[in-house]
mmCIF file of C-alpha atoms and ligand atoms in Angstrom:
data_model
loop_
_atom_site.group_PDB
_atom_site.id
_atom_site.type_symbol
_atom_site.label_atom_id
_atom_site.label_comp_id
_atom_site.label_asym_id
_atom_site.label_seq_id
_atom_site.Cartn_x
_atom_site.Cartn_y
_atom_site.Cartn_z
ATOM 1 C CA MET C 259 -1.220 -11.846 -8.386
ATOM 2 C CA ALA C 260 -1.483 -14.316 -5.533
ATOM 3 C CA LEU C 261 0.934 -13.595 -2.730
ATOM 4 C CA ILE C 262 1.955 -16.280 -0.238
ATOM 5 C CA LEU C 263 4.017 -15.880 2.926
ATOM 6 C CA LYS C 264 5.181 -19.051 4.653
ATOM 7 C CA GLU C 265 6.624 -18.898 8.171
ATOM 8 C CA VAL C 266 8.148 -15.510 7.434
ATOM 9 C CA THR C 267 10.317 -14.147 10.235
ATOM 10 C CA LYS C 268 12.438 -11.017 10.473
ATOM 11 C CA ARG C 269 14.859 -10.387 13.298
ATOM 12 C CA PHE C 270 16.872 -7.230 13.869
ATOM 13 C CA GLY C 271 19.599 -8.434 16.235
ATOM 14 C CA ASN C 272 17.772 -10.025 19.152
ATOM 15 C CA TYR C 273 14.519 -8.279 18.321
ATOM 16 C CA THR C 274 11.903 -10.213 16.360
ATOM 17 C CA ALA C 275 9.887 -7.728 14.295
ATOM 18 C CA VAL C 276 7.911 -10.387 12.374
ATOM 19 C CA ASP C 277 7.440 -13.811 13.832
ATOM 20 C CA GLY C 278 6.478 -16.813 11.687
ATOM 21 C CA LEU C 279 3.895 -15.076 9.538
ATOM 22 C CA ASN C 280 1.730 -17.289 7.309
ATOM 23 C CA LEU C 281 -0.522 -15.528 4.855
ATOM 24 C CA SER C 282 -2.216 -16.279 1.594
ATOM 25 C CA ILE C 283 -3.432 -13.220 -0.288
ATOM 26 C CA PRO C 284 -5.724 -14.168 -3.155
ATOM 27 C CA ASP C 285 -5.332 -12.789 -6.643
ATOM 28 C CA ARG C 286 -7.365 -9.595 -7.339
ATOM 29 C CA GLU C 287 -8.402 -9.216 -3.708
ATOM 30 C CA MET C 288 -7.967 -6.370 -1.278
ATOM 31 C CA PHE C 289 -6.143 -7.418 1.884
ATOM 32 C CA GLY C 290 -5.937 -5.273 5.022
ATOM 33 C CA PHE C 291 -3.094 -5.277 7.503
ATOM 34 C CA LEU C 292 -4.150 -3.890 10.829
ATOM 35 C CA GLY C 293 -1.933 -3.205 13.820
ATOM 36 C CA ALA C 294 -0.623 -0.603 16.211
ATOM 37 C CA ASN C 295 2.756 1.147 15.838
ATOM 38 C CA GLY C 296 5.600 -1.357 15.748
ATOM 39 C CA ALA C 297 3.366 -4.359 14.986
ATOM 40 C CA GLY C 298 5.538 -5.326 12.007
ATOM 41 C CA LYS C 299 3.447 -4.146 9.049
ATOM 42 C CA THR C 300 6.118 -2.054 7.307
ATOM 43 C CA THR C 301 8.755 -4.733 7.865
ATOM 44 C CA THR C 302 6.432 -7.277 6.235
ATOM 45 C CA PHE C 303 5.862 -4.983 3.251
ATOM 46 C CA ARG C 304 9.602 -4.422 2.829
ATOM 47 C CA MET C 305 10.146 -8.172 2.759
ATOM 48 C CA ILE C 306 7.365 -8.651 0.197
ATOM 49 C CA LEU C 307 9.038 -5.993 -1.960
ATOM 50 C CA GLY C 308 12.456 -7.600 -1.627
ATOM 51 C CA LEU C 309 13.875 -4.533 0.159
ATOM 52 C CA LEU C 310 14.621 -6.674 3.206
ATOM 53 C CA ASP C 311 15.501 -10.357 3.278
ATOM 54 C CA PRO C 312 13.501 -12.492 5.691
ATOM 55 C CA THR C 313 15.586 -14.105 8.430
ATOM 56 C CA ALA C 314 13.535 -17.241 7.787
ATOM 57 C CA GLY C 315 10.593 -18.317 5.675
ATOM 58 C CA LYS C 316 9.542 -17.830 2.090
ATOM 59 C CA ILE C 317 7.559 -15.292 0.075
ATOM 60 C CA THR C 318 6.187 -16.086 -3.373
ATOM 61 C CA LEU C 319 4.218 -14.116 -5.923
ATOM 62 C CA ASP C 320 2.330 -16.294 -8.386
ATOM 63 C CA GLY C 321 4.453 -19.227 -7.258
ATOM 64 C CA LYS C 322 7.842 -17.522 -7.797
ATOM 65 C CA ALA C 323 10.237 -15.858 -5.392
ATOM 66 C CA ILE C 324 10.027 -12.090 -5.879
ATOM 67 C CA ASP C 325 12.860 -10.598 -7.904
ATOM 68 C CA TYR C 326 13.594 -7.448 -9.855
ATOM 69 C CA SER C 327 11.983 -8.782 -13.028
ATOM 70 C CA GLN C 328 8.633 -8.358 -11.258
ATOM 71 C CA SER C 329 9.236 -4.798 -10.059
ATOM 72 C CA SER C 330 7.349 -3.268 -12.986
ATOM 73 C CA MET C 331 4.291 -5.241 -11.889
ATOM 74 C CA ILE C 332 4.399 -3.969 -8.304
ATOM 75 C CA GLY C 333 3.439 -0.551 -6.951
ATOM 76 C CA TYR C 334 4.419 0.715 -3.496
ATOM 77 C CA LEU C 335 3.277 3.663 -1.441
ATOM 78 C CA PRO C 336 5.857 3.832 1.371
ATOM 79 C CA GLU C 337 5.020 5.096 4.821
ATOM 80 C CA GLU C 338 7.796 7.684 4.603
ATOM 81 C CA ARG C 339 6.859 9.735 1.595
ATOM 82 C CA GLY C 340 9.788 10.164 -0.776
ATOM 83 C CA LEU C 341 9.185 12.854 -3.383
ATOM 84 C CA TYR C 342 11.770 15.376 -4.585
ATOM 85 C CA PRO C 343 10.503 18.766 -3.364
ATOM 86 C CA LYS C 344 12.217 20.757 -6.093
ATOM 87 C CA LEU C 345 10.886 18.679 -9.001
ATOM 88 C CA LYS C 346 7.743 19.583 -10.884
ATOM 89 C CA VAL C 347 4.879 17.108 -10.426
ATOM 90 C CA VAL C 348 5.061 16.072 -14.079
ATOM 91 C CA ASP C 349 8.846 15.593 -14.002
ATOM 92 C CA GLN C 350 8.687 13.570 -10.779
ATOM 93 C CA ILE C 351 6.016 11.252 -12.140
ATOM 94 C CA VAL C 352 7.583 10.862 -15.586
ATOM 95 C CA TYR C 353 10.943 10.084 -13.976
ATOM 96 C CA LEU C 354 9.439 7.319 -11.820
ATOM 97 C CA ALA C 355 7.307 5.990 -14.670
ATOM 98 C CA ARG C 356 10.352 5.747 -16.956
ATOM 99 C CA LEU C 357 12.147 3.699 -14.292
ATOM 100 C CA ARG C 358 9.286 1.217 -14.588
ATOM 101 C CA GLY C 359 9.573 1.013 -18.342
ATOM 102 C CA MET C 360 6.788 3.432 -19.341
ATOM 103 C CA LYS C 361 7.002 5.822 -22.270
ATOM 104 C CA LYS C 362 6.915 9.535 -21.415
ATOM 105 C CA GLN C 363 3.676 10.267 -23.304
ATOM 106 C CA ALA C 364 1.867 7.337 -21.677
ATOM 107 C CA ALA C 365 2.988 8.559 -18.235
ATOM 108 C CA ILE C 366 1.802 12.112 -18.959
ATOM 109 C CA LYS C 367 -1.585 10.843 -20.110
ATOM 110 C CA GLU C 368 -1.976 8.672 -17.019
ATOM 111 C CA LEU C 369 -0.885 11.556 -14.756
ATOM 112 C CA GLY C 370 -3.528 13.781 -16.380
ATOM 113 C CA TYR C 371 -6.166 11.162 -15.622
ATOM 114 C CA TRP C 372 -5.186 10.909 -11.946
ATOM 115 C CA LEU C 373 -4.847 14.660 -11.378
ATOM 116 C CA GLU C 374 -8.372 15.132 -12.748
ATOM 117 C CA ARG C 375 -9.623 12.273 -10.628
ATOM 118 C CA PHE C 376 -8.095 13.813 -7.511
ATOM 119 C CA ARG C 377 -9.456 17.249 -8.464
ATOM 120 C CA ILE C 378 -6.033 18.878 -8.754
ATOM 121 C CA PRO C 379 -5.460 19.196 -12.527
ATOM 122 C CA GLU C 380 -3.882 22.639 -12.032
ATOM 123 C CA TYR C 381 -0.819 21.193 -10.246
ATOM 124 C CA PHE C 382 0.680 19.475 -13.285
ATOM 125 C CA ASP C 383 3.557 21.988 -13.558
ATOM 126 C CA ASN C 384 3.926 22.935 -9.892
ATOM 127 C CA LYS C 385 6.924 21.975 -7.837
ATOM 128 C CA ILE C 386 6.176 19.287 -5.248
ATOM 129 C CA GLU C 387 7.116 21.677 -2.406
ATOM 130 C CA GLU C 388 4.369 24.074 -3.500
ATOM 131 C CA LEU C 389 1.659 21.493 -2.781
ATOM 132 C CA SER C 390 -0.080 20.907 0.562
ATOM 133 C CA LYS C 391 0.812 17.729 2.479
ATOM 134 C CA GLY C 392 -2.490 16.125 1.428
ATOM 135 C CA ASN C 393 -1.869 16.899 -2.236
ATOM 136 C CA GLN C 394 1.710 15.616 -1.976
ATOM 137 C CA GLN C 395 0.244 12.385 -0.660
ATOM 138 C CA LYS C 396 -2.001 12.143 -3.703
ATOM 139 C CA ILE C 397 1.058 12.626 -5.944
ATOM 140 C CA GLN C 398 2.848 9.882 -4.028
ATOM 141 C CA PHE C 399 -0.151 7.647 -4.597
ATOM 142 C CA ILE C 400 -0.090 8.479 -8.324
ATOM 143 C CA ALA C 401 3.619 7.574 -8.362
ATOM 144 C CA ALA C 402 2.730 4.141 -6.945
ATOM 145 C CA VAL C 403 0.015 3.415 -9.522
ATOM 146 C CA ILE C 404 1.208 5.266 -12.651
ATOM 147 C CA HIS C 405 2.287 2.005 -14.308
ATOM 148 C CA ARG C 406 -0.965 0.204 -13.375
ATOM 149 C CA PRO C 407 0.725 -2.454 -11.243
ATOM 150 C CA LYS C 408 -0.774 -5.898 -10.762
ATOM 151 C CA LEU C 409 0.130 -5.867 -7.058
ATOM 152 C CA LEU C 410 -0.213 -2.650 -5.076
ATOM 153 C CA ILE C 411 1.176 -2.252 -1.574
ATOM 154 C CA LEU C 412 -0.011 0.785 0.356
ATOM 155 C CA ASP C 413 1.554 1.585 3.734
ATOM 156 C CA GLU C 414 -0.877 3.712 5.746
ATOM 157 C CA PRO C 415 -2.360 5.356 2.635
ATOM 158 C CA PHE C 416 -4.969 7.357 4.541
ATOM 159 C CA SER C 417 -2.856 8.723 7.385
ATOM 160 C CA GLY C 418 -2.748 12.499 7.586
ATOM 161 C CA LEU C 419 -5.539 13.035 5.051
ATOM 162 C CA ASP C 420 -8.740 14.970 5.694
ATOM 163 C CA PRO C 421 -12.041 13.061 5.303
ATOM 164 C CA VAL C 422 -12.726 14.360 1.775
ATOM 165 C CA ASN C 423 -9.328 13.193 0.560
ATOM 166 C CA VAL C 424 -9.667 9.865 2.392
ATOM 167 C CA GLU C 425 -12.840 9.265 0.368
ATOM 168 C CA LEU C 426 -11.148 10.270 -2.915
ATOM 169 C CA LEU C 427 -8.269 7.906 -2.250
ATOM 170 C CA LYS C 428 -10.551 5.074 -1.115
ATOM 171 C CA ASP C 429 -12.568 5.363 -4.336
ATOM 172 C CA ALA C 430 -9.359 5.209 -6.362
ATOM 173 C CA VAL C 431 -8.180 2.111 -4.488
ATOM 174 C CA ILE C 432 -11.553 0.408 -5.002
ATOM 175 C CA GLU C 433 -11.452 1.265 -8.721
ATOM 176 C CA LEU C 434 -8.001 -0.336 -9.028
ATOM 177 C CA LYS C 435 -9.198 -3.434 -7.203
ATOM 178 C CA ASN C 436 -12.206 -3.693 -9.500
ATOM 179 C CA SER C 437 -9.921 -3.465 -12.507
ATOM 180 C CA GLY C 438 -7.992 -6.523 -11.312
ATOM 181 C CA THR C 439 -5.196 -5.236 -9.072
ATOM 182 C CA THR C 440 -4.291 -7.243 -5.964
ATOM 183 C CA ILE C 441 -4.068 -4.717 -3.124
ATOM 184 C CA VAL C 442 -2.472 -4.975 0.301
ATOM 185 C CA PHE C 443 -2.761 -2.004 2.590
ATOM 186 C CA SER C 444 -1.993 -1.246 6.202
ATOM 187 C CA SER C 445 -3.911 0.872 8.600
ATOM 188 C CA HIS C 446 -4.249 1.588 12.287
ATOM 189 C CA ARG C 447 -7.971 1.915 11.844
ATOM 190 C CA MET C 448 -10.417 -0.935 11.739
ATOM 191 C CA GLU C 449 -13.077 1.041 9.902
ATOM 192 C CA HIS C 450 -10.906 1.501 6.778
ATOM 193 C CA VAL C 451 -10.056 -2.165 6.617
ATOM 194 C CA GLU C 452 -13.555 -3.310 7.440
ATOM 195 C CA GLU C 453 -15.107 -1.111 4.790
ATOM 196 C CA MET C 454 -12.768 -2.100 1.982
ATOM 197 C CA CYS C 455 -11.297 -5.557 2.545
ATOM 198 C CA GLU C 456 -12.693 -9.017 2.384
ATOM 199 C CA TYR C 457 -9.533 -10.459 3.928
ATOM 200 C CA LEU C 458 -7.444 -9.111 6.753
ATOM 201 C CA CYS C 459 -4.677 -9.789 9.202
ATOM 202 C CA ILE C 460 -4.374 -8.189 12.612
ATOM 203 C CA MET C 461 -0.762 -7.995 13.780
ATOM 204 C CA GLN C 462 0.462 -7.550 17.312
ATOM 205 C CA LYS C 463 4.175 -7.473 18.143
ATOM 206 C CA GLY C 464 5.130 -9.256 14.932
ATOM 207 C CA LYS C 465 2.534 -11.992 15.199
ATOM 208 C CA PRO C 466 -0.764 -12.353 13.411
ATOM 209 C CA VAL C 467 -3.409 -12.365 16.128
ATOM 210 C CA VAL C 468 -6.150 -13.082 13.631
ATOM 211 C CA HIS C 469 -6.234 -13.570 9.903
ATOM 212 C CA GLY C 470 -8.742 -14.739 7.345
ATOM 213 C CA SER C 471 -11.882 -13.472 5.720
ATOM 214 C CA LEU C 472 -13.665 -10.626 7.459
ATOM 215 C CA LYS C 473 -16.906 -12.615 7.536
ATOM 216 C CA GLU C 474 -15.264 -15.595 9.268
ATOM 217 C CA ILE C 475 -13.391 -13.381 11.711
ATOM 218 C CA LYS C 476 -16.507 -11.478 12.673
ATOM 219 C CA ARG C 477 -18.360 -14.734 13.176
ATOM 220 C CA SER C 478 -15.611 -16.154 15.402
ATOM 221 C CA PHE C 479 -14.631 -13.109 17.431
ATOM 222 C CA GLY C 480 -17.413 -10.565 17.246
ATOM 223 C CA LYS C 481 -16.837 -6.946 16.284
ATOM 224 C CA LYS C 482 -16.010 -5.710 19.778
ATOM 225 C CA ASN C 483 -12.869 -7.836 20.126
ATOM 226 C CA LEU C 484 -11.695 -6.857 16.659
ATOM 227 C CA VAL C 485 -11.745 -3.182 17.551
ATOM 228 C CA ILE C 486 -9.780 -3.816 20.756
ATOM 229 C CA HIS C 487 -7.045 -5.563 18.774
ATOM 230 C CA ALA C 488 -6.901 -2.847 16.141
ATOM 231 C CA ASP C 489 -4.997 -0.216 18.073
HETATM 232 P P1 ATP E 34 4.335 1.676 12.206
HETATM 233 O O1 ATP E 34 2.889 1.853 11.935
HETATM 234 O O2 ATP E 34 4.800 2.456 13.390
HETATM 235 O O3 ATP E 34 5.222 1.853 11.013
HETATM 236 P P2 ATP E 34 4.683 -1.140 11.827
HETATM 237 O O4 ATP E 34 3.624 -2.109 12.190
HETATM 238 O O5 ATP E 34 4.812 -0.797 10.386
HETATM 239 O O6 ATP E 34 4.492 0.165 12.676
HETATM 240 P P3 ATP E 34 7.466 -1.848 11.702
HETATM 241 O O7 ATP E 34 7.896 -0.526 11.132
HETATM 242 O O8 ATP E 34 7.441 -3.016 10.807
HETATM 243 O O9 ATP E 34 6.048 -1.702 12.394
HETATM 244 O O10 ATP E 34 8.398 -2.136 12.953
HETATM 245 C C1 ATP E 34 8.295 -3.320 13.739
HETATM 246 C C2 ATP E 34 9.366 -3.278 14.791
HETATM 247 O O11 ATP E 34 10.641 -3.528 14.191
HETATM 248 C C3 ATP E 34 9.470 -1.938 15.502
HETATM 249 O O12 ATP E 34 9.679 -2.172 16.888
HETATM 250 C C4 ATP E 34 10.680 -1.289 14.883
HETATM 251 O O13 ATP E 34 11.344 -0.447 15.795
HETATM 252 C C5 ATP E 34 11.557 -2.510 14.533
HETATM 253 N N1 ATP E 34 12.392 -2.234 13.365
HETATM 254 C C6 ATP E 34 11.956 -1.964 12.114
HETATM 255 N N2 ATP E 34 13.003 -1.781 11.263
HETATM 256 C C7 ATP E 34 14.126 -1.944 12.026
HETATM 257 C C8 ATP E 34 15.535 -1.895 11.738
HETATM 258 N N3 ATP E 34 15.988 -1.643 10.511
HETATM 259 N N4 ATP E 34 16.389 -2.129 12.758
HETATM 260 C C9 ATP E 34 15.934 -2.409 13.993
HETATM 261 N N5 ATP E 34 14.633 -2.489 14.338
HETATM 262 C C10 ATP E 34 13.725 -2.242 13.361
#
């Protein structure tokens, strides 16, 4: 799903969190959003998802303004994880999958696939609060992808994970991209974006400092400058 942002601005009172952002995210590509704390990444994601209205500018997905009819095609891993600690993993996932129009049996099958893939098949019936933080993050990721969305937005998907789990999650993201999902993810770390994305945007104080294909950016700026901008 091609995602286009035209002159998108978000102000909170006098504070401009996102300032005239222009982006074109090609269908079936992986797009990286890089920037330090407060750069405006989460605010941009919330506007793409329709959770916040832009103060100015326009966002379209496949040529149409985003509305609720598209929500079953979009997956979102929020920065603040939002699972119910007292629910069992299976009940949490089935509940969220049903909200997106999936049948219970299809959701259970898909959950089984992901738990195996993340090497935690034994946690199917555990309560969320019984899982480690890293495993909770994997469940949150599964919640975002259970319905096989066409557009997947991941806010800091690798933060707080150990290197083994970062690799597991990266492989899963790459698999989804290869199966045709358009993916946008944010990170503080250049190496994640550089390794996985062909296109990227580096944000600083609400403004894109650089955006375009990684190859072009590297040619124009050189790797050293990119790393300085990243955090
Ligand atoms: P982080 O990695 O820390 O989440 P970010 O790049 O995602 O950073 P945002 O969360 O988009 O940044 O925040 C951008 C700026 O907008 C920050 O200075 C933040 O304090 C401000 N901001 C975000 N949401 C609100 C809000 N609802 N009201 C007021 N200011 C806000």
